Short mmCIF file of C-alpha atoms in Angstrom, two decimals:
data_model
loop_
_atom_site.label_atom_id
_atom_site.label_comp_id
_atom_site.label_asym_id
_atom_site.label_seq_id
_atom_site.Cartn_x
_atom_site.Cartn_y
_atom_site.Cartn_z
CA MET A 1 7.70 14.00 170.49
CA ASP A 2 9.05 13.76 173.86
CA SER A 3 10.69 16.66 175.63
CA PHE A 4 12.00 16.88 179.12
CA ILE A 5 11.63 19.41 181.91
CA ASP A 6 14.73 19.60 184.18
CA THR A 7 13.48 19.21 187.64
CA GLY A 8 16.93 18.96 189.27
CA ASN A 9 17.84 15.18 189.32
CA VAL A 10 14.86 13.96 187.33
CA ALA A 11 14.11 14.48 183.70
CA GLU A 12 10.37 14.30 183.22
CA PRO A 13 9.04 13.62 179.70
CA ILE A 14 6.26 15.58 178.31
CA HIS A 15 4.36 14.96 174.98
CA LEU A 16 4.55 17.84 172.78
CA ASN A 17 4.22 16.61 169.29
CA GLY A 18 0.61 17.93 168.78
CA ALA A 19 1.50 21.27 170.59
CA VAL A 20 4.47 21.82 168.26
CA GLN A 21 2.35 20.98 165.10
CA GLU A 22 -0.27 23.51 166.23
CA ALA A 23 2.29 26.11 167.01
CA VAL A 24 3.89 25.80 163.52
CA ARG A 25 0.32 25.92 161.93
CA GLU A 26 -0.34 29.18 163.84
CA LEU A 27 3.06 30.63 162.88
CA LEU A 28 2.36 29.93 159.16
CA ALA A 29 -0.91 31.70 159.37
CA LYS A 30 0.55 34.75 161.25
CA LEU A 31 3.15 35.11 158.62
CA GLY A 32 0.46 35.34 156.03
CA GLU A 33 0.55 31.80 154.55
CA ASP A 34 -2.27 29.26 154.06
CA PRO A 35 -1.31 26.30 156.24
CA THR A 36 -4.01 24.25 154.54
CA ARG A 37 -2.62 24.49 151.05
CA GLU A 38 -1.09 21.44 149.44
CA GLY A 39 2.65 22.26 149.99
CA LEU A 40 2.18 23.21 153.60
CA ARG A 41 -0.61 20.86 154.72
CA ARG A 42 1.99 18.27 156.33
CA THR A 43 4.58 20.84 157.12
CA PRO A 44 3.68 21.20 160.84
CA GLU A 45 3.99 17.36 161.12
CA ARG A 46 7.42 17.44 159.45
CA VAL A 47 8.66 20.23 161.56
CA ALA A 48 7.66 18.49 164.76
CA ARG A 49 9.50 15.39 163.58
CA MET A 50 12.47 17.61 162.61
CA TYR A 51 12.84 19.17 166.04
CA GLU A 52 12.38 15.87 167.70
CA GLU A 53 15.56 14.80 165.75
CA LEU A 54 17.41 18.07 166.35
CA THR A 55 16.84 18.22 169.91
CA ALA A 56 17.57 14.58 170.58
CA GLY A 57 20.28 15.60 172.97
CA TYR A 58 17.81 16.51 175.83
CA HIS A 59 16.72 12.85 175.74
CA ILE A 60 20.00 11.09 176.10
CA ASP A 61 20.89 9.35 179.29
CA PRO A 62 24.59 9.98 179.84
CA GLY A 63 25.06 6.64 181.64
CA ALA A 64 23.50 4.72 178.80
CA LEU A 65 25.61 6.65 176.35
CA ILE A 66 28.82 5.75 178.00
CA ASN A 67 27.47 2.11 178.53
CA GLU A 68 30.58 1.01 180.45
CA ALA A 69 32.85 1.80 177.65
CA ILE A 70 35.61 3.00 179.86
CA PHE A 71 38.67 0.80 179.99
CA ASN A 72 41.61 0.66 182.49
CA ILE A 73 44.63 1.12 180.17
CA GLU A 74 48.13 2.24 181.20
CA TYR A 75 48.59 4.96 178.58
CA ASP A 76 49.37 8.54 179.50
CA GLU A 77 50.04 10.19 176.13
CA MET A 78 47.67 12.45 174.40
CA VAL A 79 44.59 11.02 172.61
CA VAL A 80 43.02 13.12 169.98
CA VAL A 81 39.70 12.72 168.14
CA LYS A 82 39.37 15.62 165.54
CA ASP A 83 37.08 16.67 162.78
CA ILE A 84 33.87 15.49 164.49
CA ASP A 85 31.08 17.05 162.43
CA PHE A 86 28.06 18.56 164.43
CA TYR A 87 24.91 20.42 163.80
CA SER A 88 23.22 22.42 166.50
CA LEU A 89 20.48 25.18 166.82
CA CYS A 90 21.18 28.65 167.91
CA GLU A 91 19.02 29.46 170.98
CA HIS A 92 18.71 33.02 170.08
CA HIS A 93 17.26 32.64 166.54
CA MET A 94 16.54 28.92 166.25
CA LEU A 95 18.69 28.74 163.16
CA PRO A 96 21.46 26.01 162.62
CA PHE A 97 25.04 26.53 163.36
CA PHE A 98 27.37 23.71 162.29
CA GLY A 99 31.12 22.87 161.99
CA ARG A 100 33.77 20.65 163.48
CA VAL A 101 34.82 19.63 167.11
CA HIS A 102 38.29 18.51 168.05
CA VAL A 103 38.82 16.85 171.31
CA ALA A 104 42.01 15.88 173.11
CA TYR A 105 42.74 14.18 176.52
CA ILE A 106 45.59 12.69 178.44
CA PRO A 107 44.53 9.56 180.16
CA CYS A 108 45.21 8.96 183.85
CA GLY A 109 44.73 5.14 183.78
CA LYS A 110 41.31 5.07 181.86
CA VAL A 111 40.29 5.63 178.27
CA ILE A 112 36.88 5.77 176.61
CA GLY A 113 35.73 3.78 173.54
CA LEU A 114 36.40 5.83 170.38
CA SER A 115 32.85 6.11 169.25
CA LYS A 116 31.69 7.69 172.50
CA ILE A 117 33.54 11.01 171.97
CA PRO A 118 31.38 11.75 168.74
CA ARG A 119 28.41 10.70 170.75
CA ILE A 120 29.14 12.97 173.48
CA VAL A 121 29.48 15.86 171.02
CA GLU A 122 26.08 14.77 169.55
CA MET A 123 24.51 14.80 173.04
CA PHE A 124 25.44 18.54 173.67
CA ALA A 125 24.88 19.68 170.00
CA ARG A 126 21.46 18.20 169.50
CA ARG A 127 19.71 20.89 171.55
CA PHE A 128 19.24 24.64 171.64
CA GLN A 129 22.76 25.95 172.20
CA VAL A 130 25.36 28.60 172.19
CA GLN A 131 28.67 27.52 170.87
CA GLU A 132 30.58 28.67 174.11
CA ARG A 133 28.53 26.61 176.36
CA MET A 134 28.51 23.62 174.09
CA THR A 135 32.37 23.77 174.17
CA VAL A 136 32.45 23.91 177.96
CA GLN A 137 29.88 21.11 178.30
CA ILE A 138 31.87 18.80 176.30
CA ALA A 139 35.11 19.43 178.01
CA ASP A 140 33.51 19.19 181.36
CA PHE A 141 31.59 15.98 180.77
CA ILE A 142 34.86 14.24 179.56
CA ASN A 143 36.92 15.53 182.38
CA ASP A 144 34.24 14.41 184.87
CA THR A 145 33.82 11.07 183.33
CA LEU A 146 37.53 10.07 182.86
CA GLN A 147 39.23 12.21 185.54
CA PRO A 148 42.14 12.45 183.05
CA HIS A 149 45.31 14.65 183.42
CA GLY A 150 43.74 17.11 181.07
CA VAL A 151 41.13 17.65 178.39
CA ALA A 152 41.14 20.17 175.61
CA VAL A 153 38.19 20.94 173.30
CA VAL A 154 38.22 23.25 170.11
CA VAL A 155 35.05 23.96 168.15
CA GLU A 156 34.87 25.61 164.81
CA GLY A 157 31.42 26.68 163.88
CA LYS A 158 29.57 28.65 161.08
CA HIS A 159 26.26 30.29 162.25
CA MET A 160 23.37 30.72 159.90
CA CYS A 161 22.07 33.61 162.02
CA ALA A 162 25.15 35.48 160.91
CA MET A 163 25.00 34.31 157.32
CA MET A 164 21.64 34.76 156.12
CA ARG A 165 20.44 37.46 158.37
CA GLY A 166 21.96 40.28 160.40
CA VAL A 167 25.41 41.07 159.27
CA LYS A 168 25.23 38.43 156.37
CA LYS A 169 28.84 37.30 156.52
CA ASP A 170 29.06 33.92 154.90
CA ASN A 171 32.67 33.32 155.61
CA ALA A 172 32.73 34.09 159.26
CA LYS A 173 33.81 31.24 161.51
CA MET A 174 33.57 31.22 165.20
CA VAL A 175 36.30 29.19 167.09
CA THR A 176 35.88 28.43 170.86
CA SER A 177 38.04 26.49 173.19
CA ALA A 178 38.02 24.96 176.61
CA VAL A 179 41.03 23.44 178.49
CA ARG A 180 41.04 21.55 181.76
CA GLY A 181 44.07 20.10 183.83
CA ILE A 182 47.58 19.92 182.30
CA PHE A 183 46.21 21.78 179.17
CA LYS A 184 45.56 24.89 181.18
CA SER A 185 48.70 24.67 183.18
CA ASP A 186 51.28 23.47 180.58
CA HIS A 187 51.58 25.41 177.21
CA ARG A 188 53.55 22.47 175.80
CA SER A 189 50.48 20.25 175.97
CA ARG A 190 48.36 22.95 174.40
CA ASP A 191 50.94 23.49 171.59
CA GLU A 192 51.15 19.74 170.82
CA PHE A 193 47.43 19.50 170.66
CA MET A 194 47.19 22.64 168.35
CA GLY A 195 50.06 21.17 166.23
CA LEU A 196 48.24 17.79 165.90
CA LEU A 197 45.06 19.71 164.53
CA GLN A 198 47.15 21.07 161.57
CA HIS A 199 48.33 17.61 160.56
CA THR A 200 46.66 16.25 157.34
CA THR A 201 43.97 13.58 157.81
CA LEU A 202 43.95 10.10 156.19
CA ASP A 203 41.69 11.23 153.38
CA GLN A 204 43.75 14.26 152.26
#
């Protein structure tokens, strides 16, 4: 498992697979389990692989992700990509939170390939996060990459740390938003975006 240390401009990989396995093995023992019994024998290995997948966002090179999929097109109306499923990890309890992301931008001479917006969401979701920060990171990345007239991001999330522990509220949903450019200054653009989110989708 490769992880990265942020040293400013350079991400330096460090190999953590063995260390993660040993930490899981120790945690099981501290909780009163026998990590050598049949059902748990390979659990540390599985957990290490799982965290490698769930924290893959730390490893993504943003330039390679975009891969020149930005196109010069004279289109200045709203582009909306909605209902992007995501899974992330709460950085406070290391439990999952999950839901959907809705993204809109108004191009200023440049558009991005459709598949790249879900990949941008994945890049920021697949790591230890809080929903508020993830929302802002998605909006800022798209804004910095495309320099559009405006960007709007809405995230709807359900948090296991509030569902299976603590307040134990299964139906509580957190909604966060981040707006940039014209979406911040013009309520009509915001209203149009929110209206489009209410439209039924192709599979409904």
